[in-house]
Each structure stands twice: as structure tokens, then as C-alpha cells.
Tab-separated table of C-alpha atoms in Angstrom:
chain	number	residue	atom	x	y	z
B	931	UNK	CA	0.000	0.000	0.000
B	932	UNK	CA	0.521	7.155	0.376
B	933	UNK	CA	4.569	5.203	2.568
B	934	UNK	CA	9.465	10.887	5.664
B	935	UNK	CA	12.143	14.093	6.202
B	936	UNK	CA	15.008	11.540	7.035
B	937	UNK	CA	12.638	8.760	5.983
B	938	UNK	CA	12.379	5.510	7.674
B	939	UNK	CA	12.434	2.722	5.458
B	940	UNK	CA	9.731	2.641	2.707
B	941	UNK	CA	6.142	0.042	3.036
B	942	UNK	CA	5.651	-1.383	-0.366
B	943	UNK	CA	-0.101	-1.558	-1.053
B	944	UNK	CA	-2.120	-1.245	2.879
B	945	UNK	CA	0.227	0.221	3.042
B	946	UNK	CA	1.418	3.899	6.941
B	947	UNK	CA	2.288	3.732	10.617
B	948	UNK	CA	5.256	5.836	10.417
B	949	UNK	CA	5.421	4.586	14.482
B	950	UNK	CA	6.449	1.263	14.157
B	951	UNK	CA	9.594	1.711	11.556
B	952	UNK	CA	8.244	-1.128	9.311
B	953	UNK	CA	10.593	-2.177	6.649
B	954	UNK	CA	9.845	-1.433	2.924
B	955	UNK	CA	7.597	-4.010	1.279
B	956	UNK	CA	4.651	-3.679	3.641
B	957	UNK	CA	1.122	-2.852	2.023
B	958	UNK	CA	0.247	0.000	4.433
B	959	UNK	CA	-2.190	1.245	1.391
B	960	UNK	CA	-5.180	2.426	4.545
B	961	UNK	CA	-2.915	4.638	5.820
B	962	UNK	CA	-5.088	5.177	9.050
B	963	UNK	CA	-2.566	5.826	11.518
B	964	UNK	CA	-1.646	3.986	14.408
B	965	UNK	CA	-2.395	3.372	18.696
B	966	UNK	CA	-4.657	1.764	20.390
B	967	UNK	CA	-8.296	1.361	20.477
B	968	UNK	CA	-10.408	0.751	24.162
B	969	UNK	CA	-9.459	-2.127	25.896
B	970	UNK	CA	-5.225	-1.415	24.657
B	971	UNK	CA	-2.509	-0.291	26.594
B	972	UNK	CA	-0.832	2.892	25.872
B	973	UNK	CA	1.747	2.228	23.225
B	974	UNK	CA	4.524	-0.009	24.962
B	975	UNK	CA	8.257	0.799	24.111
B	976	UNK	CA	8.754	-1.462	20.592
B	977	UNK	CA	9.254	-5.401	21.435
B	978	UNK	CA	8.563	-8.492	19.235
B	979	UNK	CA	5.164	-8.925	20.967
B	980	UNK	CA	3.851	-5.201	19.860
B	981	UNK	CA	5.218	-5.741	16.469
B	982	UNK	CA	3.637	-8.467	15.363
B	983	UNK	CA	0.258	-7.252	17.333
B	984	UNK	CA	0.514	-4.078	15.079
B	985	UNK	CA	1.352	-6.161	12.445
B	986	UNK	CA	-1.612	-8.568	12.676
B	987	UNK	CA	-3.974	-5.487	13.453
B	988	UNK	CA	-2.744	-4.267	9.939
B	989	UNK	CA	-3.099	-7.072	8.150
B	990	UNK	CA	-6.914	-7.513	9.272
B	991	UNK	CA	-6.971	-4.072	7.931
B	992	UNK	CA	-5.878	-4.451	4.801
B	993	UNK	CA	-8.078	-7.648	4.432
B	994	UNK	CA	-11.125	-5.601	5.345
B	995	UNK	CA	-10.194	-2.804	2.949
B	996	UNK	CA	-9.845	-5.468	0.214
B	997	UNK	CA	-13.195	-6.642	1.120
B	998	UNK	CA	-15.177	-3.646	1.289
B	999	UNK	CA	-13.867	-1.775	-1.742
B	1000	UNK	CA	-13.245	-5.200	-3.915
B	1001	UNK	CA	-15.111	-3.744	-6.525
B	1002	UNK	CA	-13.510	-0.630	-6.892
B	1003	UNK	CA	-10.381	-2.271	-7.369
B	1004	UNK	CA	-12.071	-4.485	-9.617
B	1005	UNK	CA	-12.656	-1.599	-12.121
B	1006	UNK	CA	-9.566	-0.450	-11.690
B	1007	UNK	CA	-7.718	-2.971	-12.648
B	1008	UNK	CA	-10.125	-3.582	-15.528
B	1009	UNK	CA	-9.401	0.099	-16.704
B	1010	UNK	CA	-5.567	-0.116	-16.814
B	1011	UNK	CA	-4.503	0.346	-20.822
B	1012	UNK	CA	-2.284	-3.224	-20.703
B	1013	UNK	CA	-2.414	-4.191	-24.529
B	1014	UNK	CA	-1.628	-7.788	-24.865
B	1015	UNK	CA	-2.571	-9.534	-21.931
B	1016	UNK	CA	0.492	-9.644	-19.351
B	1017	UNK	CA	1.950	-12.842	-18.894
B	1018	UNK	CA	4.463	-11.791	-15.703
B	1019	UNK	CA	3.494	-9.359	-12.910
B	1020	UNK	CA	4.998	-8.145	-10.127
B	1021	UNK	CA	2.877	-6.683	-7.379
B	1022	UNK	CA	5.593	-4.464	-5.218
B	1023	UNK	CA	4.011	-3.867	-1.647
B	1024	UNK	CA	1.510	-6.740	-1.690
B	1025	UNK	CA	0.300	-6.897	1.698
B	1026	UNK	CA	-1.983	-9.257	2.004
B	1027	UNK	CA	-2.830	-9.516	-1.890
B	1028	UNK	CA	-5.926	-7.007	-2.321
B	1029	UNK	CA	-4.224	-6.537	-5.567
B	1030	UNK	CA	-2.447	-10.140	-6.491
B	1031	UNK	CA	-5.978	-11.718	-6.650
B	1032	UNK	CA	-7.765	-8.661	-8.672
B	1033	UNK	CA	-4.590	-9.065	-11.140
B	1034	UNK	CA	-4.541	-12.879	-11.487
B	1035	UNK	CA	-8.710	-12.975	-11.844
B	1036	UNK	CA	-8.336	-10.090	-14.920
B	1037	UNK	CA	-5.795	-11.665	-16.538
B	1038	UNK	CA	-5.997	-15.922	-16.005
B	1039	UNK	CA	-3.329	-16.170	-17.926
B	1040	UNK	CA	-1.135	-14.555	-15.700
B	1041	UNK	CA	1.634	-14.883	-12.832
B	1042	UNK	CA	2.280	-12.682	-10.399
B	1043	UNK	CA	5.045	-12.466	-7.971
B	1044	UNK	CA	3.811	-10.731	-4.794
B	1045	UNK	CA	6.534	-8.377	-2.908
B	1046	UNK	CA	6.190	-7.754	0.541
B	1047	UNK	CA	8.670	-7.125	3.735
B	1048	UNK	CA	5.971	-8.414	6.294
B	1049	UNK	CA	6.527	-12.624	6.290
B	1050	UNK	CA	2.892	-12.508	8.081
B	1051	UNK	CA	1.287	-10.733	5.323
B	1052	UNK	CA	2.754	-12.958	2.834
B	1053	UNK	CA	1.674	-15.888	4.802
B	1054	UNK	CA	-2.132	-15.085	4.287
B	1055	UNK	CA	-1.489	-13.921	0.804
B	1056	UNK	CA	0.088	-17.885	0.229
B	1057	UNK	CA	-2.637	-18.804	2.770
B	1058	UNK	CA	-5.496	-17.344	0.205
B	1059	UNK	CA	-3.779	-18.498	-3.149
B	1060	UNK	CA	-4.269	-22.054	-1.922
B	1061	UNK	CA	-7.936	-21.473	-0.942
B	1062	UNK	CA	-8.508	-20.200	-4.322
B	1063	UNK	CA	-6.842	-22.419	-6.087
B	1064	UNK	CA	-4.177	-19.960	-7.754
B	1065	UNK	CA	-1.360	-20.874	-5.689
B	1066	UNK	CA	0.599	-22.514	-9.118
B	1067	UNK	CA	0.454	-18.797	-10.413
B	1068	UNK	CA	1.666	-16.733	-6.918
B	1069	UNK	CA	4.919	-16.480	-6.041
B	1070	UNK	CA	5.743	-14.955	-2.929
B	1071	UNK	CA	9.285	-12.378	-2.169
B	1072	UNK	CA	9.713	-11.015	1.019
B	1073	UNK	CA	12.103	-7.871	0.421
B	1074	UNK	CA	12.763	-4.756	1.433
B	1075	UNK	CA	12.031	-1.999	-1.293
B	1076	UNK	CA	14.403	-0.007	-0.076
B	1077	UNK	CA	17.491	-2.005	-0.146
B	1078	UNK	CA	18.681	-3.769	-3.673
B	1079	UNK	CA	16.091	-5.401	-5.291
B	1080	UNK	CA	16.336	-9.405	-5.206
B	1081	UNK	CA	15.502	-11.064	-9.121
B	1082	UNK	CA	11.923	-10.019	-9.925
B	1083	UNK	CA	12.572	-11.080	-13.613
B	1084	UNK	CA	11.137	-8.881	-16.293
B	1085	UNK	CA	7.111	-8.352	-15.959
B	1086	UNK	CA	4.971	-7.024	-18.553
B	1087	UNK	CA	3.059	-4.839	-15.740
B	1088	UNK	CA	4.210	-3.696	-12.262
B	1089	UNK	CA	1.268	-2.965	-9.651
B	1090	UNK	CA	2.055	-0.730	-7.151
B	1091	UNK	CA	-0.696	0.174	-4.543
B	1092	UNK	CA	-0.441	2.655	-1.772
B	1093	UNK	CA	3.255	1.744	-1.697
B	1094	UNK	CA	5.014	4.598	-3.671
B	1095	UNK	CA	4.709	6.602	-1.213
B	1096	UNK	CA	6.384	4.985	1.514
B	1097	UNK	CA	9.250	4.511	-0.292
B	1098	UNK	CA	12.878	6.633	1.112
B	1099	UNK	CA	13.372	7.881	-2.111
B	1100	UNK	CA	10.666	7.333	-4.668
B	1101	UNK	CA	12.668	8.745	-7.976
B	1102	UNK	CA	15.559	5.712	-7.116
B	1103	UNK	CA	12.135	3.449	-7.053
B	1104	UNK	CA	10.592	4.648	-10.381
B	1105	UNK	CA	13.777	4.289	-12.286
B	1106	UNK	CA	14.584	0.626	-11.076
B	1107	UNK	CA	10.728	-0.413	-11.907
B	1108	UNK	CA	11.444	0.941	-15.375
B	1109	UNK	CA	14.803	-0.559	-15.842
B	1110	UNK	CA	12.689	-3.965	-14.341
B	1111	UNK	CA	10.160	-3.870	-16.628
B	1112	UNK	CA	9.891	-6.032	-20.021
B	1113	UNK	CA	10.272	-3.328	-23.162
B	1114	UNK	CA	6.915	-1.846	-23.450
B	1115	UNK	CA	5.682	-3.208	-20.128
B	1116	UNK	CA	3.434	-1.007	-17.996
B	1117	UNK	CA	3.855	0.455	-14.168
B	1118	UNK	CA	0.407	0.858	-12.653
B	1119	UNK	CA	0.600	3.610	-9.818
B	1120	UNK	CA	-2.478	3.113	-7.265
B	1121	UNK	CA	-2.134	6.329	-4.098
B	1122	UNK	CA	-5.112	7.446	-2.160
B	1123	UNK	CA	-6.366	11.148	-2.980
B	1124	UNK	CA	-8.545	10.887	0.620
B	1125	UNK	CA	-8.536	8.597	3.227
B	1126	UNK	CA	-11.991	6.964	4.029
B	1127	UNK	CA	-14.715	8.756	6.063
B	1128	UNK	CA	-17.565	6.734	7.547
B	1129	UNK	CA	-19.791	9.010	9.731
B	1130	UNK	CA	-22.125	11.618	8.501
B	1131	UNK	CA	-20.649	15.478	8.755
B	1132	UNK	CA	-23.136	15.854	12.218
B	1133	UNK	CA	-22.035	13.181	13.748
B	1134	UNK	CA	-21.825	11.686	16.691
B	1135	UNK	CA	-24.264	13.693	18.282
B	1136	UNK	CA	-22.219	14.366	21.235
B	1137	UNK	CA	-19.173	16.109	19.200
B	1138	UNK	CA	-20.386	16.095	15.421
B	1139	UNK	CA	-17.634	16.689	13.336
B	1140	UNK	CA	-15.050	14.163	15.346
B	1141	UNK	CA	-13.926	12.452	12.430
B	1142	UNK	CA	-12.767	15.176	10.828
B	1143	UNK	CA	-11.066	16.777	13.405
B	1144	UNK	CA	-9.303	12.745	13.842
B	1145	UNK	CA	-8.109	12.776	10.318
B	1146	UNK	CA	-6.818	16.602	10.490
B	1147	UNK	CA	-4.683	15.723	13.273
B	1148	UNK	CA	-3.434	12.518	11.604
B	1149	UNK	CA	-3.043	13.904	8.724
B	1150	UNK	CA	-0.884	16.589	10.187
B	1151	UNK	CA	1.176	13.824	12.407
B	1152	UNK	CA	1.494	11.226	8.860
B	1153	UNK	CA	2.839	14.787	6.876
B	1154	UNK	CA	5.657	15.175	9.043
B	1155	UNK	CA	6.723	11.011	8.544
B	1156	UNK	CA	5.735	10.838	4.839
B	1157	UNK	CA	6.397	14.081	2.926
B	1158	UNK	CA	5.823	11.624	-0.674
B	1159	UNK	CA	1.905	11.293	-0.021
B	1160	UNK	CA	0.296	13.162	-1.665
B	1161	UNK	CA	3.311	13.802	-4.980
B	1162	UNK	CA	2.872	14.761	-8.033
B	1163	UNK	CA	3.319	10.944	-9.749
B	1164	UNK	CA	2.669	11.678	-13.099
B	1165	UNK	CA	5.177	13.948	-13.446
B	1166	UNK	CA	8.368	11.943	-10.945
B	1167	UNK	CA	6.900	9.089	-14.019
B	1168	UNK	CA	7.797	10.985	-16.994
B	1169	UNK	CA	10.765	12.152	-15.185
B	1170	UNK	CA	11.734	8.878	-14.583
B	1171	UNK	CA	11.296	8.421	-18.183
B	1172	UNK	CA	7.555	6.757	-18.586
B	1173	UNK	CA	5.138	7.674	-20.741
B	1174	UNK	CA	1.614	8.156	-18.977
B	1175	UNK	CA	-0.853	6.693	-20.695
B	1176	UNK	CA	-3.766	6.691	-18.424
B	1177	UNK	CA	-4.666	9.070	-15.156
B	1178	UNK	CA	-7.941	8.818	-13.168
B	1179	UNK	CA	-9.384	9.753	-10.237
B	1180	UNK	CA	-12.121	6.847	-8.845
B	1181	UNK	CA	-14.489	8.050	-5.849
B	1182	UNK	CA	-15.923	5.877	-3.579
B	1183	UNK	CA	-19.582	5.988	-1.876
B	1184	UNK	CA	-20.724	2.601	-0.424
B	1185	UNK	CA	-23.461	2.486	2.189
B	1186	UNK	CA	-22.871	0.826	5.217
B	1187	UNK	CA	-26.737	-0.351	5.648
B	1188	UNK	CA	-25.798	-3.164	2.458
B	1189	UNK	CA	-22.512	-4.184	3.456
B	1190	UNK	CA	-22.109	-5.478	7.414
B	1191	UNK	CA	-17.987	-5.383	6.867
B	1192	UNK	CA	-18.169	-1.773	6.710
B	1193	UNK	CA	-18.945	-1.533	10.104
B	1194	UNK	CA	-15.856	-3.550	10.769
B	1195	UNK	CA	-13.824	-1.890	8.486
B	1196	UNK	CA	-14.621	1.439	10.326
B	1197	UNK	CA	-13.841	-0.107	13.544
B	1198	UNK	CA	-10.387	-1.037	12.474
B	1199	UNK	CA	-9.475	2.249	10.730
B	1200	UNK	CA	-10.419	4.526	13.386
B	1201	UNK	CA	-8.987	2.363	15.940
B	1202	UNK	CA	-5.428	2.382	13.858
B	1203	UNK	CA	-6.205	6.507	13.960
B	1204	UNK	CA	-6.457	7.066	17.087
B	1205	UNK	CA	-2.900	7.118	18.288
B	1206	UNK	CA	-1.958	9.713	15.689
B	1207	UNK	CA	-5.010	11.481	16.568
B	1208	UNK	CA	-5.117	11.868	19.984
B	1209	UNK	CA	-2.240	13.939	21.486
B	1210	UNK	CA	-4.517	16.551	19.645
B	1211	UNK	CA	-7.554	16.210	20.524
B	1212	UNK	CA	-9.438	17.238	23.759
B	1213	UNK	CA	-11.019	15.374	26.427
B	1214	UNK	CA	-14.629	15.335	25.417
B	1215	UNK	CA	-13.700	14.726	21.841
B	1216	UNK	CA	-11.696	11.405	23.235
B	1217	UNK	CA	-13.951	10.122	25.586
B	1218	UNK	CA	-16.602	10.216	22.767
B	1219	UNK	CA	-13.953	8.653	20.370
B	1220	UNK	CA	-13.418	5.741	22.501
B	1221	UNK	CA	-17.187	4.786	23.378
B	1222	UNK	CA	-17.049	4.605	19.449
B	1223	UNK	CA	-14.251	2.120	19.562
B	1224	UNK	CA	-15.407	0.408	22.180
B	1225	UNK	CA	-17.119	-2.799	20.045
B	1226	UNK	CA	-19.311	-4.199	23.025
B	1227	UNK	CA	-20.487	-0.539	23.921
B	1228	UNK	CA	-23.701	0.541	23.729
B	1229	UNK	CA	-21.920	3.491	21.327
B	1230	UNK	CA	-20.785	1.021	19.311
B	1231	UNK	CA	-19.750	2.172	15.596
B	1232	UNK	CA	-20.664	-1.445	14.974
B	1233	UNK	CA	-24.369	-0.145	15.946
B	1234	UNK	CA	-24.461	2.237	14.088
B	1235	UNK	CA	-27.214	2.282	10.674
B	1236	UNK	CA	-25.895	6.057	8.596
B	1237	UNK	CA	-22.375	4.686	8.936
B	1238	UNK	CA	-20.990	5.009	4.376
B	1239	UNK	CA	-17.260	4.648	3.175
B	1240	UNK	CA	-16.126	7.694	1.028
B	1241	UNK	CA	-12.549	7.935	-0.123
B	1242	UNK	CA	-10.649	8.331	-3.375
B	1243	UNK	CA	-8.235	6.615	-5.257
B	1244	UNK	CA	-6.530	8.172	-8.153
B	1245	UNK	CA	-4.703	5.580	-10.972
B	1246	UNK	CA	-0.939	6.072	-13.200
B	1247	UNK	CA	-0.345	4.081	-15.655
B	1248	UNK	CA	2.460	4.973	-17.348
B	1249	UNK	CA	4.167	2.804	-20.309
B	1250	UNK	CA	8.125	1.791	-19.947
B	1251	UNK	CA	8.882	3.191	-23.951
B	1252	UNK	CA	12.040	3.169	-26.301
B	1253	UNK	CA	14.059	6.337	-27.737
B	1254	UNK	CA	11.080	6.755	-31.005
B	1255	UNK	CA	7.915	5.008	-28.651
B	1256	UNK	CA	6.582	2.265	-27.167
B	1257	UNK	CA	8.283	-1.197	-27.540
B	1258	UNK	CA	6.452	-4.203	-28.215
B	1259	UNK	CA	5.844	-6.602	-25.079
């Protein structure tokens, strides 16, 4: 999965969490922020037990995200300007394979090598694949974007979602996919324009307008961490010496009443918000944050019925071309 002045090391599609110094490779593409929800300590100082808690919160994250917004990624995937169906792709940031699956169900024909630092994530990615039958076309890399590149042979189309960002330094990362890249091979570019809302503008009635006032503040925090969210990728892509082909901008309105997961999914991102959040907000606006985070409360935002997703994705897709235009695949 948009992944810092003196960056830490890049997340590859769920991308995030500038807190817990994951290592390139991670799908942080949510991008919700971090800390705990009720019933969590404060942050403890970083251990092995906290990591891989934060790291299994995420990765129920980015499985709800793929869940809820499946057919959003669905079209975009359908609208990406490939040509001759790829044969060899390599999904850089993977997470826990929101975008593998929507690749290798467009294109049947296809293989896709799945990049990830997080060995968890990649487990359930592997773990899916064999549920679905498409674990003879998945191959799995755990890497670190940031350091040199292990063999990712030479794929027709590189998928990256919600990772760019993350990366230290996203120029080096645009000219290695293009010197990766199969001669007329394309790079799709997936970054979030808005991070989801889920409660109306007036609510909760108690503090209406606490949602907005959580992502400001996050928002604010995540700016400091990852100064790339947010940049100008079809022009660091022709820079980098692509050729955009395609640019959109899909929006996202799903109501909550049709889908039961987006209650979950609302839990989950405002629960991985909160820590970023809260140093600036006040009292009232946390104490009314929490009974919405508390899941057996009676203030549930799982009991909630006027609870929608709205967000924004915009698309790249930008074609790896020769000195007089584009190569043949």
C-alpha cells in the first residue's frame, strides 16, 4: 500500500504507521494511523510482541479494505490500458494480496510475484492463493524496497498500490521499476487522494464533526513522517522516463446499511487513527472517540445504521517506452 524528512524505510499496497519503523515491502495502502483502540494499553516501548500485534492489526486491515472496496479495485484494474494480456506481474508492496488476486482474476493467464517485507502478510497472501486455487500462479518475495532489489525477472506490468509513497526515495524506485520492466511493459501507480470517512458530517451527536477533526490531526502527524503522499506521480513518471498513458481519479460511496464489513472496516481504521489522533484532541472529543471504539459498547460504531465509506483513489499508468515510442511486449 501514500509510505518521511530523514525517511524511515519505505512500506511497499495497505500500506502507513510511520510509528512502528516497518521495513519497505509492507502494504500499508489504509494509511489510518496507528495506537490503540479501548481495551489497549498505551503504546509499549517497541518489542517483538507489539510488532507483530501491530502487524496482525494491519493485516486484518488491509483484508477488510480489500473486502469492502473489492469492486472498486475491480474496475480499476479492468481500466488499466495493458495491450496484450500480461503474462508476468509483479505486485511491489503486496500486503496481504488485495491486488495479487484482482490481477490474477483479470488476466488468467497470468503470474504474479507478490513483494512484501511483512513474512505474516505474505503468509495469508500464500494462505489465500491455496484457498482459491491460484497458488501454481503466486509467487511470494519477502524484500525490502528499499534495499537492492532481489531477481523479480522482467514483468509485462508492475502494480504498485499505496506503496510509492512509503518509499525513502521514490525517484531511485521509479527508475529501477522501469529498468525492471519487459520493453513496453506497464507500471500501474495506485495512491489514495482521501482517506476513508464513515460518519455523517453531524455526527456523533455528542461532538459532530469528530472524524474530521481525527483525520486533520493525523493527517498533520502522517505529513511530518511521509512528505511523498500526496506527490505529483505523473510527473516523478515521466521524469523517470515513462510515458503516462492513463490518469484517473475513482471516488468511492458505499453504504454501510448493504454491506455489514463496513462496520468492521470502520472499527479497524479509526482504531489504527487514534494514536496519531489523539495527542490533539481534547477530552470530550476522546472520551466520545473511545465509546465509538469500544465494540461491546452501547456506542458502538458497529451499531451504528448512517455509517458510508467515502474515499478516493486516483490511478498512473504509465508505459516503460524506447528512444522513437513504445516497444512491443
Amino acid at each position: 500500500m501514500n509510505h518521511h524528512a530523514a525517511p524511515h524505510a519505505a512500506h511497499g499496497a495497505t500500506e502507513h504507521d510511520p510509528d512502528h519503523g516497518h521495513r519497505p515491502g509492507h502494504d500499508h495502502k489504509p494509511d489510518h494511523g496507528t495506537g490503540p483502540g479501548p481495551g489497549h494499553s498505551p503504546d509499549p516501548a517497541p518489542g517483538h510482541g507489539r510488532d507483530h500485534e501491530h502487524e496482525h492489526d494491519q493485516a486484518d486491515l488491509l483484508d477488510l479494505d480489500a473486502e469492502v472496496l473489492a469492486g472498486h479495485l475491480a474496475d480499476i484494474v479492468a481500466s488499466l490500458p495493458v495491450g496484450p494480456p500480461p503474462r508476468r506481474i509483479v505486485d511491489l508492496g503486496c500486503g496481504t494480496g488485495a491486488g495479487t488476486f484482482a490481477l490474477l482474476a483479470r488476466f488468467p493467464d497470468a503470474e504474479v510475484t507478490a513483494v512484501d517485507s511483512s513474512a505474516d502478510h505474505l503468509r495469508r497472501l500464500r494462505e489465500k492463493a491455496a484457498a482459491s486455487g491460484t497458488a501454481g500462479r503466486v509467487r511470494t518475495v519477502q524484500a525490502d524496497l528499499d534495499a537492492p532489489w532481489p531477481d523479480l525477472t522482467a514483468p509485462d506490468l508492475v502494480w504498485a498500490s499505496a506503496s510509492m509513497h512509503h518509499m525513502a526515495d521514490p525517484d531511485r524506485t521509479l527508475r529501477r521499476v522501469r529498468e525492471l520492466l519487459a520493453p513496453g511493459g506497464l507500471f500501474a501507480v495506485v495512491e489514495l487522494a482521501g482517506f476513508p470517512r464513515f460518519l455523517p458530517a453531524d455526527a456523533p451527536e455528542e461532538r459532530p464533526g469528530l472524524e474530521e477533526r481525527c483525520h486533520a490531526a493525523s493527517e498533520r502527524r502522517h505529513a511530518e513522517h511521509m512528505p511523498h503522499r500526496g506527490a505529483d506521480w505523473g510527473a516523478m513518471l515521466t521524469a523517470a522516463g515513462f510515458t503516462v498513458e492513463h490518469h484517473r481519479t475513482v471516488s468511492v460511496h458505499l453504504d454501510g446499511a448493504a454491506d455489514p464489513a463496513v462496520g468492521r472496516y470502520a472499527l479497524q481504521s479509526l482504531r489504527r487513527m487514534r494514536g496519531s489522533a489523539a495527542p490533539a484532541l481534547d477530552a470530550g472529543d476522546l472520551a466520545v472517540l473511545d465509546r465509538l471504539l469500544d465494540a461491546e459498547g452501547p456506542d458502538s460504531i458497529l451499531k451504528r445504521a448512517d455509517l458510508t465509506v467515502r474515499t478516493e483513489r486516483t490511478v498512473w499508468a504509465a508505459r516503460r517506452t524506447g528512444e522513437s515510442g513504445v516497444d512491443p511486449i
